[in-house]
JSON list of C-alpha atoms in Angstrom, two decimals:
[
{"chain": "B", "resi": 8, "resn": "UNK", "atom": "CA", "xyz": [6.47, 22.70, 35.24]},
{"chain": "B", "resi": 9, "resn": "UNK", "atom": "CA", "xyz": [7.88, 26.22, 34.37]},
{"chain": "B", "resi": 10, "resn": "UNK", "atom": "CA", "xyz": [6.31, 28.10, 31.62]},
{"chain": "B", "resi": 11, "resn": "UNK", "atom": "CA", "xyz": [9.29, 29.68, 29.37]},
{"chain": "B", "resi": 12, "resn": "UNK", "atom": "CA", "xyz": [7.76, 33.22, 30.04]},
{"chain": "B", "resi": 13, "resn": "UNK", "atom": "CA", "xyz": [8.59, 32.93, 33.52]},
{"chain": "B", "resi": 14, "resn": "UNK", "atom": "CA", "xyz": [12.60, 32.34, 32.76]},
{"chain": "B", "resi": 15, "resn": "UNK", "atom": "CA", "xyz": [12.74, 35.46, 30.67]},
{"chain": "B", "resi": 16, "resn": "UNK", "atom": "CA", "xyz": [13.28, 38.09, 33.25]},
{"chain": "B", "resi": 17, "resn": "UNK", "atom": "CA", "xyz": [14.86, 41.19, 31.95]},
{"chain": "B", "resi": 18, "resn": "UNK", "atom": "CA", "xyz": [18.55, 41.01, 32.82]},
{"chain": "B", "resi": 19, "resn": "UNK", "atom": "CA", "xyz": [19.00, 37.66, 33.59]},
{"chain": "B", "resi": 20, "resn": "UNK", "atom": "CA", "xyz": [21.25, 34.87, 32.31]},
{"chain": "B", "resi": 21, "resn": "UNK", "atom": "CA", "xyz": [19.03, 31.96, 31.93]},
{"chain": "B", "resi": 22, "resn": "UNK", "atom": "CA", "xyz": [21.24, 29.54, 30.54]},
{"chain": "B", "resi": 23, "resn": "UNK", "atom": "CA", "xyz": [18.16, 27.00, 29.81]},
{"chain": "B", "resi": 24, "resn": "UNK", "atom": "CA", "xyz": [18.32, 24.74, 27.22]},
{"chain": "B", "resi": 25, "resn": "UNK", "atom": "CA", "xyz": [14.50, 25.13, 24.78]},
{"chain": "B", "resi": 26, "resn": "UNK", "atom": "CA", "xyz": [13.50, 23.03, 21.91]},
{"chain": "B", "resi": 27, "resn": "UNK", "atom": "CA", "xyz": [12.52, 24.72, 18.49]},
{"chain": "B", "resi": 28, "resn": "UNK", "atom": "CA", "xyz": [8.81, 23.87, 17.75]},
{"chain": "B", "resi": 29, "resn": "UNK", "atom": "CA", "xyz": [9.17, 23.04, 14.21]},
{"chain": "B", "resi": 30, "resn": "UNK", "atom": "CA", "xyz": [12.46, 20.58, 14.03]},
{"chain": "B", "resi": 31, "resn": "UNK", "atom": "CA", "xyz": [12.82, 19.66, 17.86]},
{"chain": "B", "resi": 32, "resn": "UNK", "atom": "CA", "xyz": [16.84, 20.94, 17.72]},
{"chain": "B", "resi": 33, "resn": "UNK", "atom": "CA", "xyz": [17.37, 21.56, 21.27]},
{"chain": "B", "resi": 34, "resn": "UNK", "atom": "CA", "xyz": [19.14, 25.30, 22.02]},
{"chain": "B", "resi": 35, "resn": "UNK", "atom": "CA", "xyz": [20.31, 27.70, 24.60]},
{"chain": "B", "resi": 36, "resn": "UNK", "atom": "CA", "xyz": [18.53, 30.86, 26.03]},
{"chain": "B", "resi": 37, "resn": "UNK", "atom": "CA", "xyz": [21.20, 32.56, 27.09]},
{"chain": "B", "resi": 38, "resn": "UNK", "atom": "CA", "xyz": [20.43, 35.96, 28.21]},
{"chain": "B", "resi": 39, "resn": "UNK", "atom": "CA", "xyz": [17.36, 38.63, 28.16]},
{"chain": "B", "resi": 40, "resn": "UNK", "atom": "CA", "xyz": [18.15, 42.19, 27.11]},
{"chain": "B", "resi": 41, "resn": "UNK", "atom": "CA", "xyz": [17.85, 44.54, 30.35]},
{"chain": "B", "resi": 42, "resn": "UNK", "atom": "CA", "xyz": [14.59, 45.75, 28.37]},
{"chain": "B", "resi": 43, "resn": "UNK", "atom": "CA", "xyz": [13.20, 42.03, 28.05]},
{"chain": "B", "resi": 44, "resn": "UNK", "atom": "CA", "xyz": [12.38, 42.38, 24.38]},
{"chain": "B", "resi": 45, "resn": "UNK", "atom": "CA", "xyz": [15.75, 40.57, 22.74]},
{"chain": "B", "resi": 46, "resn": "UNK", "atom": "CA", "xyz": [16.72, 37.55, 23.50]},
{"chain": "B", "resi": 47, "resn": "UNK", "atom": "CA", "xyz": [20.72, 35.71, 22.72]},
{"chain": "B", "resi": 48, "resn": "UNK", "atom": "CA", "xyz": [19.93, 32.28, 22.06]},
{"chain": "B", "resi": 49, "resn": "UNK", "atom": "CA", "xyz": [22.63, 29.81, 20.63]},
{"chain": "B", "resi": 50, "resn": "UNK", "atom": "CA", "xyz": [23.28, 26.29, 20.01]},
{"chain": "B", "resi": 51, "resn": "UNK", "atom": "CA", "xyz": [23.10, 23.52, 22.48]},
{"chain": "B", "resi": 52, "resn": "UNK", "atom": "CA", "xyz": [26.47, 22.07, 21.46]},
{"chain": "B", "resi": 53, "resn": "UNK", "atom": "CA", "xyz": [29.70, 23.71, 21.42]},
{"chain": "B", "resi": 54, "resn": "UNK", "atom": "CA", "xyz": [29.39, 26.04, 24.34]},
{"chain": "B", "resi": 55, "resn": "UNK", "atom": "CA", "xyz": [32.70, 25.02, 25.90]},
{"chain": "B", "resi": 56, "resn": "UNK", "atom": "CA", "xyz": [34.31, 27.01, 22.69]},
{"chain": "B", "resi": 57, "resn": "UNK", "atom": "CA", "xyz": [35.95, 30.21, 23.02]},
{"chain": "B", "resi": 58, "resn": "UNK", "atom": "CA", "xyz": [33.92, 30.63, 19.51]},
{"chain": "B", "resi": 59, "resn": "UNK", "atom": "CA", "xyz": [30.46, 29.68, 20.87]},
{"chain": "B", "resi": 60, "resn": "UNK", "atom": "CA", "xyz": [29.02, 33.11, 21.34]},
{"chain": "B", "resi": 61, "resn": "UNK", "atom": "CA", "xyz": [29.96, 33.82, 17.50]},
{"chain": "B", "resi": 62, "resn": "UNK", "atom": "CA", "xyz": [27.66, 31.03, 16.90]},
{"chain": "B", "resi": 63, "resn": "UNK", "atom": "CA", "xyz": [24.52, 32.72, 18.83]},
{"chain": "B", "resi": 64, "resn": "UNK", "atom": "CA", "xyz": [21.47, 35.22, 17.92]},
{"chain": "B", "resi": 65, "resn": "UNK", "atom": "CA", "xyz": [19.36, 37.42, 18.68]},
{"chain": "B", "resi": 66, "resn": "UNK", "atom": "CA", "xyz": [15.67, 36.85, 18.86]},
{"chain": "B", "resi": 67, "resn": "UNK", "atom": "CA", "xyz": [12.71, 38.78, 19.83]},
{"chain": "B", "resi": 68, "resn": "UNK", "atom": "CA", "xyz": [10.91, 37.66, 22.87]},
{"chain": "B", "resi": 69, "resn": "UNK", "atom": "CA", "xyz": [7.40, 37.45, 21.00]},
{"chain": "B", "resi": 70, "resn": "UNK", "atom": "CA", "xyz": [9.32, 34.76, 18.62]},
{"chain": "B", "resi": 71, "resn": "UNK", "atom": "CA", "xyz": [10.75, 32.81, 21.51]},
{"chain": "B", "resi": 72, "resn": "UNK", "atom": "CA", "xyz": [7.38, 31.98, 22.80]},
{"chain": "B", "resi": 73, "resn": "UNK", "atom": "CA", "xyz": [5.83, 31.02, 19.33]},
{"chain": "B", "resi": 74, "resn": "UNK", "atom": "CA", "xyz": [8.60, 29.10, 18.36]},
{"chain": "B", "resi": 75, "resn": "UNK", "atom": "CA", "xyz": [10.28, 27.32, 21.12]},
{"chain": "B", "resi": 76, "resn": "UNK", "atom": "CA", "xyz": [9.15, 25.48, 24.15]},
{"chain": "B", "resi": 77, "resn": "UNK", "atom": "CA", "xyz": [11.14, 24.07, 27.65]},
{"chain": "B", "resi": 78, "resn": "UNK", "atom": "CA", "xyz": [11.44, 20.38, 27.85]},
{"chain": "B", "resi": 79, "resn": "UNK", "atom": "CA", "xyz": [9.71, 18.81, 30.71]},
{"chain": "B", "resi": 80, "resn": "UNK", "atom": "CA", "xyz": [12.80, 18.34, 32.92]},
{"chain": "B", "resi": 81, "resn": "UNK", "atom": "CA", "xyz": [13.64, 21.98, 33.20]}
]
């Protein structure tokens, strides 16, 4: 199993879908700051909208950790 930590490389494009602690709403880490420290995450559905990145946020990578986890099939 892959620990979310290890998907967050500074840079990258993850594209992995996470699932928010508190209401289990599933979303997308999308890509890591060159830094590491921000993180666009966005919703799960409508990503094949030209109006999907509109939709996304930005999230520090402390938060990410504390409030969202990888499903078991990632």
């Amino acid at each position: 199993m892959v620990n979310l930590s290890e998907i967050l490389i500074s840079g990258s494009v993850p594209n992995k879908v996470v699932i928010n602690k508190e209401n289990g709403i599933s979303y997308v880490v999308f890509a890591v700051h060159h830094q590491g420290g921000v993180i666009v995450i966005g919703p799960l559905i409508g990503r094949e909208s030209k109006d999907w990145f509109d939709s996304c946020w930005l999230i520090n990578k402390n938060d990410l950790l504390e409030r969202y986890y990888l499903p078991y099939n990632e």
